[in-house]
mmCIF file of C-alpha atoms in Angstrom:
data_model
loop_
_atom_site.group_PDB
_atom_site.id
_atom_site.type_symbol
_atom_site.label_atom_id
_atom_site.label_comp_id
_atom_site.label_asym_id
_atom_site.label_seq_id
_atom_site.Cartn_x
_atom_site.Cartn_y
_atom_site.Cartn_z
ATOM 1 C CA UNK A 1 -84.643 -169.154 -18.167
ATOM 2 C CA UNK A 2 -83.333 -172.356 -19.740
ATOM 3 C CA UNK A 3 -82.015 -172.711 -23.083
ATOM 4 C CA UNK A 4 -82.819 -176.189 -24.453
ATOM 5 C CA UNK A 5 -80.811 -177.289 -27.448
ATOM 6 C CA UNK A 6 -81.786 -179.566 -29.993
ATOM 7 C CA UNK A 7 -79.337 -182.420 -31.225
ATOM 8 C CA UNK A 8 -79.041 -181.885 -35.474
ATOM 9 C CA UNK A 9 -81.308 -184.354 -37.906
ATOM 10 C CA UNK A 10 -79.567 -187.143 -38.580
ATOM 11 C CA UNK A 11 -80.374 -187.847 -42.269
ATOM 12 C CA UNK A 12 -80.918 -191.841 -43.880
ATOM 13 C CA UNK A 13 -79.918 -190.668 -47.145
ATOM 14 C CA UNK A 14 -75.875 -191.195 -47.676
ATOM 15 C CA UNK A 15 -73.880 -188.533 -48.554
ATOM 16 C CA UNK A 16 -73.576 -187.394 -51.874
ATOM 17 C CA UNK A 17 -70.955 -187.971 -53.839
ATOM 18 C CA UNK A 18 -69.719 -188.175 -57.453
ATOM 19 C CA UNK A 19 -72.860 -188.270 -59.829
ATOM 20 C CA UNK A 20 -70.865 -190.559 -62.275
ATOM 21 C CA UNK A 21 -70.811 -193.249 -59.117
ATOM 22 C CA UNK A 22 -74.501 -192.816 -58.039
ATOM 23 C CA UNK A 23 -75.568 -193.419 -61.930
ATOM 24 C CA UNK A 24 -73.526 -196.322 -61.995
ATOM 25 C CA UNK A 25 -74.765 -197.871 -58.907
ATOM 26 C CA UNK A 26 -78.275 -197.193 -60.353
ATOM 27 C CA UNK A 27 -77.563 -199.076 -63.054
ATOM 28 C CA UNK A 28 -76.165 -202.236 -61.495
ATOM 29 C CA UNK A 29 -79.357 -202.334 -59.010
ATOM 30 C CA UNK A 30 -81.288 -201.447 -61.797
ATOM 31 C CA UNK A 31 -79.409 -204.544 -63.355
ATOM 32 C CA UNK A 32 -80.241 -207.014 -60.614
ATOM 33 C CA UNK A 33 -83.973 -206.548 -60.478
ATOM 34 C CA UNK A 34 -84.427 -206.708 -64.053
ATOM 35 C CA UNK A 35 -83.160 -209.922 -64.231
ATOM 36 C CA UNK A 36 -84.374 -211.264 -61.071
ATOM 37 C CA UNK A 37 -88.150 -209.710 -61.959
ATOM 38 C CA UNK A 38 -88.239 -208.736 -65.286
ATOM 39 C CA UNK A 39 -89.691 -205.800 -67.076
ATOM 40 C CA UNK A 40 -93.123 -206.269 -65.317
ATOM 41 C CA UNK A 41 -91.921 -206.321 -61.792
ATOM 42 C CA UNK A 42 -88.775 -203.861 -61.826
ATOM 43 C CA UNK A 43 -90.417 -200.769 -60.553
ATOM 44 C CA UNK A 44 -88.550 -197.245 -59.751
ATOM 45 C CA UNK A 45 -89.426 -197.805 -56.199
ATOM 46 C CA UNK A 46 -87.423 -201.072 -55.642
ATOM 47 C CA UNK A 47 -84.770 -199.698 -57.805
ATOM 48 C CA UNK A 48 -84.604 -196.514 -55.376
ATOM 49 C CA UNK A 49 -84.883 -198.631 -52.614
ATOM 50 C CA UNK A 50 -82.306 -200.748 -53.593
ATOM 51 C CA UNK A 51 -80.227 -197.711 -54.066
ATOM 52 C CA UNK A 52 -81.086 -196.541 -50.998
ATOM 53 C CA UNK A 53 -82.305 -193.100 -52.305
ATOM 54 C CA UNK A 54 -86.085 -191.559 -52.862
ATOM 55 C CA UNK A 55 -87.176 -192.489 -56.275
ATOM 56 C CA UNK A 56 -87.630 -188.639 -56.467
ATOM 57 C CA UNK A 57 -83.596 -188.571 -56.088
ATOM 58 C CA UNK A 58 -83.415 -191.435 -58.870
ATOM 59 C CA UNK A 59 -85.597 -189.289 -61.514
ATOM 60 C CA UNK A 60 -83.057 -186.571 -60.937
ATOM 61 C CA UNK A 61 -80.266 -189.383 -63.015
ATOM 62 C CA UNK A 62 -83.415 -191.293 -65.643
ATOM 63 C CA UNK A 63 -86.387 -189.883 -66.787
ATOM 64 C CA UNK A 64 -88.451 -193.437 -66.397
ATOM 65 C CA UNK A 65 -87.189 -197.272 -66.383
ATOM 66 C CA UNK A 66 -86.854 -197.638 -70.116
#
């Protein structure tokens, strides 16, 4: 018999790190798309993306964009 072995999931997300860095990176994406879209257009989404995190991750740091 043969024993096959899987190579581990590589993961997208980066690695966490100090919550006191995330929340400011957050902030200054956050930032960014405010002023380049405004209220209207900054969603959680292209905040998260920006962040490179799920916007489930970014609810974890602000209840909602306000």
């Amino acid at each position: 018999m043969t024993l096959v072995l899987k190579k581990p999931h590589k993961s997208a997300r980066k690695p966490k790190g100090d919550g006191h860095l995330r929340r400011g990176e957050i902030l200054a994406a956050a930032e960014r798309i405010f002023i380049a879209e405004g209220y209207a257009g900054a969603t959680i989404r292209k905040i998260a993306d920006a962040v490179g995190v799920s916007s489930t991750a970014l609810y974890m740091h602000f209840r909602d964009k306000d």
